PDB file of C-alpha atoms and ligand atoms in Angstrom:
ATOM      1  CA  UNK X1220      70.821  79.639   5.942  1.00 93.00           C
ATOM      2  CA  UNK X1221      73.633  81.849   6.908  1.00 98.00           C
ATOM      3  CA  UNK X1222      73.472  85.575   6.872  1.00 98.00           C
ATOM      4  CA  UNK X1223      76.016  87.759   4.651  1.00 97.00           C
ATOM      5  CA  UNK X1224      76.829  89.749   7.495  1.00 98.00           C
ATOM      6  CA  UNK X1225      78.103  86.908   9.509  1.00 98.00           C
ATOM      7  CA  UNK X1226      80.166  85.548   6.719  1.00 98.00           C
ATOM      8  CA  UNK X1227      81.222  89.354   6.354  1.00 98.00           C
ATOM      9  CA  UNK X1228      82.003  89.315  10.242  1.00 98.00           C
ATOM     10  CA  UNK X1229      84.121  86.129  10.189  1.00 98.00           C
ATOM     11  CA  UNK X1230      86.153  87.018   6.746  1.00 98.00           C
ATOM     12  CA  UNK X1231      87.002  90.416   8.768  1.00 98.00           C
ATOM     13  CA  UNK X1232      87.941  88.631  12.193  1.00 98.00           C
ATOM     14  CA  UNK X1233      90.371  86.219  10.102  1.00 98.00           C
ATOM     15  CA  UNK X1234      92.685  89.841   9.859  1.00 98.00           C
ATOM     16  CA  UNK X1235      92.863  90.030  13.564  1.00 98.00           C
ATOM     17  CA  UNK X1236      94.602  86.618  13.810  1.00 99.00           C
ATOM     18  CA  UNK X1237      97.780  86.171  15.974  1.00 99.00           C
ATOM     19  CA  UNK X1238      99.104  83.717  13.714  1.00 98.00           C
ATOM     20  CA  UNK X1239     102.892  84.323  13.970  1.00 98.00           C
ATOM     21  CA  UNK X1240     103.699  80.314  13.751  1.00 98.00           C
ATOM     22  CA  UNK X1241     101.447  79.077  11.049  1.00 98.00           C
ATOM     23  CA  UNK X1242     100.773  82.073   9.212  1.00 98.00           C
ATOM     24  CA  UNK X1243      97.186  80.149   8.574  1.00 98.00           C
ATOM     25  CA  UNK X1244      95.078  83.254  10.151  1.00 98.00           C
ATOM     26  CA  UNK X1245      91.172  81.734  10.630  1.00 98.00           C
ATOM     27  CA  UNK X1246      88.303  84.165  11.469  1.00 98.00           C
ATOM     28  CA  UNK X1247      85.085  83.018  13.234  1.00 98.00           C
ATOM     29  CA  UNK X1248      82.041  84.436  13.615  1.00 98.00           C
ATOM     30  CA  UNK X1249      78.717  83.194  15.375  1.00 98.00           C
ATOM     31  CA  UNK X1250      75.224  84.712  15.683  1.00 98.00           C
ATOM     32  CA  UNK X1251      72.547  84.475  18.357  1.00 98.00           C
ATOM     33  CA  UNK X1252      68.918  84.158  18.304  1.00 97.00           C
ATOM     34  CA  UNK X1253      68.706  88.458  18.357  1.00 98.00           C
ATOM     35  CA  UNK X1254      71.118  87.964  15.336  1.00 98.00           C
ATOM     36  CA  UNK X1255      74.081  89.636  17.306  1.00 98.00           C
ATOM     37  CA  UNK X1256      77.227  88.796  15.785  1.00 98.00           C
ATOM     38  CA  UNK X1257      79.928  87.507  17.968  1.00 98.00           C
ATOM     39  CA  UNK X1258      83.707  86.626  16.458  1.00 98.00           C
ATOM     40  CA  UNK X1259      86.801  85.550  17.010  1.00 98.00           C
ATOM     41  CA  UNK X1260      90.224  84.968  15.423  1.00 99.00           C
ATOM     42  CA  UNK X1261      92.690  82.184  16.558  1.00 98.00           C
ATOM     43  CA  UNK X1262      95.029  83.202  18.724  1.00 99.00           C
ATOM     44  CA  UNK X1263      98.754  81.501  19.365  1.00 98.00           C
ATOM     45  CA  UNK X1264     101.394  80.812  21.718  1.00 98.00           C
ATOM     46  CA  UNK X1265     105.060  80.178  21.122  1.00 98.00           C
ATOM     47  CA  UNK X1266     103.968  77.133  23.401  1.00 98.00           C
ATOM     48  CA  UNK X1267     102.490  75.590  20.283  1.00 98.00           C
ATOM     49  CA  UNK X1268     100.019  73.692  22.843  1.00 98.00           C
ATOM     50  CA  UNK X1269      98.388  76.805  24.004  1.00 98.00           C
ATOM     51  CA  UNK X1270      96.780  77.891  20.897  1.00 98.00           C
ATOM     52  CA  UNK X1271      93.054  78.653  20.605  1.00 98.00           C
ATOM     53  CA  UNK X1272      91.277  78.355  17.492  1.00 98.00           C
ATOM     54  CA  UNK X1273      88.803  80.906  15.716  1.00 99.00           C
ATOM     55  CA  UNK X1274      85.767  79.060  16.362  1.00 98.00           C
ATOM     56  CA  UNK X1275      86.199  78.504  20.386  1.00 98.00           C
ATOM     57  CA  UNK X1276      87.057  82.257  20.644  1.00 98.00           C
ATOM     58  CA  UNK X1277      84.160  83.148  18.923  1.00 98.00           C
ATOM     59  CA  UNK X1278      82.169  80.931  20.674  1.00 98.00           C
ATOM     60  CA  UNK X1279      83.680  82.102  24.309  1.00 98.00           C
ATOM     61  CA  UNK X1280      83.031  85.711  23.103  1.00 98.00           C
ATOM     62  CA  UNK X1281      79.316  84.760  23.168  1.00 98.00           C
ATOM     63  CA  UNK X1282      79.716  82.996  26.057  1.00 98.00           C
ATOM     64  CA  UNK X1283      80.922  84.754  28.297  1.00 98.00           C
ATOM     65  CA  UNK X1284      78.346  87.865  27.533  1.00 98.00           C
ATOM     66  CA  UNK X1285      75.677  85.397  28.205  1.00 98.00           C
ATOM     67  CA  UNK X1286      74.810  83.784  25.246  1.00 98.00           C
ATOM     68  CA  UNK X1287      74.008  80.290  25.059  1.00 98.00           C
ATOM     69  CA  UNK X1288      71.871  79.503  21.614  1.00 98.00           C
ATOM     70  CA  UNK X1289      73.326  79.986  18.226  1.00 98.00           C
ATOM     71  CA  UNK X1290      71.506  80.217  15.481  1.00 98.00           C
ATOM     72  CA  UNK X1291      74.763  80.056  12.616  1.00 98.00           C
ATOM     73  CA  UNK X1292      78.390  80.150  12.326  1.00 98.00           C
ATOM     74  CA  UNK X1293      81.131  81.048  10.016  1.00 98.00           C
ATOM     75  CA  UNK X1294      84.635  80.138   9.719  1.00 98.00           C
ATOM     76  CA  UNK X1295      86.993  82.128   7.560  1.00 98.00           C
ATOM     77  CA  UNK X1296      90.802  80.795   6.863  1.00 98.00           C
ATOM     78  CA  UNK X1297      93.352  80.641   4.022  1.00 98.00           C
ATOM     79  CA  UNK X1298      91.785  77.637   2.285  1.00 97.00           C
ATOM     80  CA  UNK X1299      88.474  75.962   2.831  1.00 97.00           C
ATOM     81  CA  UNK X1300      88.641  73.883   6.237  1.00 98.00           C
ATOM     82  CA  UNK X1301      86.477  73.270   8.859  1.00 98.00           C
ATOM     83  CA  UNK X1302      86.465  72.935  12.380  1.00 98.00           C
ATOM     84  CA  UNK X1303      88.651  70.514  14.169  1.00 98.00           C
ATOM     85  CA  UNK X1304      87.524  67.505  16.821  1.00 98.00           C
ATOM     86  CA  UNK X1305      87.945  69.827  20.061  1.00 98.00           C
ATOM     87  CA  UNK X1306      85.866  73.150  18.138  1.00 98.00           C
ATOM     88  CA  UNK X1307      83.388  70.692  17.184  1.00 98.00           C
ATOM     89  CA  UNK X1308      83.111  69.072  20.778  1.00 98.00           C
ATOM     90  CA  UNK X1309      82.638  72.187  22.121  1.00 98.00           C
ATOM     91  CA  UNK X1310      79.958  73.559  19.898  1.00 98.00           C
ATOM     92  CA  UNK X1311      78.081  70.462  20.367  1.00 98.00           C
ATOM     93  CA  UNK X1312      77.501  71.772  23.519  1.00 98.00           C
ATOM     94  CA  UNK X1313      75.779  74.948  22.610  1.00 97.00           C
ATOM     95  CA  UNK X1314      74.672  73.835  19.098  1.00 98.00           C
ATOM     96  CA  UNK X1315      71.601  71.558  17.061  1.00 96.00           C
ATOM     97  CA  UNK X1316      72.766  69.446  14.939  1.00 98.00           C
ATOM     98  CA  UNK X1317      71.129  71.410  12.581  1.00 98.00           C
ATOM     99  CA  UNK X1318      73.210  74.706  13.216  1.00 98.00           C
ATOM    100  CA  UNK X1319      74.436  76.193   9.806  1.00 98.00           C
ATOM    101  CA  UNK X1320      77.732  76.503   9.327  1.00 98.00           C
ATOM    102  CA  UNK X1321      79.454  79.255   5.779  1.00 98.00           C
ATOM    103  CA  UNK X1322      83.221  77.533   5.174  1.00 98.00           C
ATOM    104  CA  UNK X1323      84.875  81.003   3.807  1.00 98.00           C
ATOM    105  CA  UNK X1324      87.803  82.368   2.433  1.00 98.00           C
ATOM    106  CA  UNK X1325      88.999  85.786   2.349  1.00 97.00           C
ATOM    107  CA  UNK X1326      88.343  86.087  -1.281  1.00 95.00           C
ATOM    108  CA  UNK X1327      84.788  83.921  -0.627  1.00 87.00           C
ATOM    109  CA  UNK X1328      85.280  82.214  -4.054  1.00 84.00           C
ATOM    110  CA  UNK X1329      84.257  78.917  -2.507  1.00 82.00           C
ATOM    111  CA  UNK X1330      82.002  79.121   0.339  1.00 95.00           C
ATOM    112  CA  UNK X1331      79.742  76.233   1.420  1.00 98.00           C
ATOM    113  CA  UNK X1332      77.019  75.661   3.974  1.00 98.00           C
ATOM    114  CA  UNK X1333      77.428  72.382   5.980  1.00 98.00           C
ATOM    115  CA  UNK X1334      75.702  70.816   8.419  1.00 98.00           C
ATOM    116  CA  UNK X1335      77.067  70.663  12.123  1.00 98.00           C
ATOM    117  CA  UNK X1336      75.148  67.198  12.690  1.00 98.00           C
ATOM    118  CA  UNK X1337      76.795  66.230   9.570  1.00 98.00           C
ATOM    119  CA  UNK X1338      79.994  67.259  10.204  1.00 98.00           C
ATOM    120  CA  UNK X1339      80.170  65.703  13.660  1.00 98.00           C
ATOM    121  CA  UNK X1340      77.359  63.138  14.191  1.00 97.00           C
ATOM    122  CA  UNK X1341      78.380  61.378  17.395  1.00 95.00           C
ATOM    123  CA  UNK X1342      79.325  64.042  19.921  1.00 95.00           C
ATOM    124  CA  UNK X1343      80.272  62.657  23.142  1.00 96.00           C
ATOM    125  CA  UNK X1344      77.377  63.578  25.892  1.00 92.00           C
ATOM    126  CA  UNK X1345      77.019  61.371  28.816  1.00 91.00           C
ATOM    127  CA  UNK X1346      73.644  60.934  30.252  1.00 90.00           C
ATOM    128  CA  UNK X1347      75.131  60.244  33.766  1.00 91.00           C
ATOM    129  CA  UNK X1348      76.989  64.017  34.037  1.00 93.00           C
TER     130      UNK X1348
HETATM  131  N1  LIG K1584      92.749  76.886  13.442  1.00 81.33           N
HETATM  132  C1  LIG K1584      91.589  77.537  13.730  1.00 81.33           C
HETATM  133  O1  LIG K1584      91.599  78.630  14.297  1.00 81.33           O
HETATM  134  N2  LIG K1584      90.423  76.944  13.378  1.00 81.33           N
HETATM  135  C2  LIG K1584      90.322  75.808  12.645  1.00 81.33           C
HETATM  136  O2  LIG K1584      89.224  75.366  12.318  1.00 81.33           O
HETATM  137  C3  LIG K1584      91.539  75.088  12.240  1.00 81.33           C
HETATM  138  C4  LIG K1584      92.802  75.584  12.824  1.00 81.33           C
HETATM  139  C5  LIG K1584      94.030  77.545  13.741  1.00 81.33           C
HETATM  140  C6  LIG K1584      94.846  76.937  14.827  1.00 81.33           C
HETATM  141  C7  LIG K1584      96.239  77.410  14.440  1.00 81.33           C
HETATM  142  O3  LIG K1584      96.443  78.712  14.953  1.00 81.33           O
HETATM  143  C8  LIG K1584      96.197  77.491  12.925  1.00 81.33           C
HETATM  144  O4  LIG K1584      94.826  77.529  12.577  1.00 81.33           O
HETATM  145  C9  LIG K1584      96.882  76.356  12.210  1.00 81.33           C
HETATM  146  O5  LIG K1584      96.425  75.137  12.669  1.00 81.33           O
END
């Protein structure tokens, strides 16, 4: 299950994107166990290379305040996506496979609820590190 509020949260993060090369501006938003909101918009560099996604934003947002359980995410952008190989590698390190994750749109016509274990069901974690 994933709260309004955090779909809300992400839809509204997706307008603070610095986009200025795709255009495509994506909004994030993840919630702790509290049910504080953290979010985060993709941010870009005119060193293509250099750009950050929504989701890792969001995720560092939490991070870096302390948080390391999430109970949900949501992911806001133009059309329907979600989260690509290096987002999902890193939120297999904070995240069950069972974390909750809204696919959005501005509008919100079309949102869905996946499954993170679905989505990515081989993360890479080595026993030895
Ligand atoms: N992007 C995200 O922020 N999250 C995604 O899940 C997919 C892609 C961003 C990166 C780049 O700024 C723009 O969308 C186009 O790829």
């Amino acid at each position: 299950m994933v709260p309004e509020a955090l779909i809300i949260a992400a839809r509204e993060a997706a307008q603070k994107a610095y986009a200025p090369y795709s255009k495509f501006c994506v909004g994030a938003a993840v919630m702790d166990e509290a049910g504080t909101i953290y979010t985060g918009c993709n941010v870009e560099n005119v060193s293509y290379g250099l750009t950050v996604c929504a989701e890792r934003i969001a995720l560092f947002n939490a991070l870096s305040q302390g948080v390391r359980r999430f109970t949900a995410l949501a992911l806001c952008a133009p059309e329907r996506v979600t989260p690509c190989g290096a987002c999902r590698q890193v939120i297999a390190e904070f995240c069950d496979a069972d974390l909750p994750i809204a696919l959005t749109t501005p509008k919100g016509e079309e949102t869905q609820v996946v499954r993170f274990g679905d989505l990515f069901p081989n993360p890479f974690d080595a026993a030895a590190l």
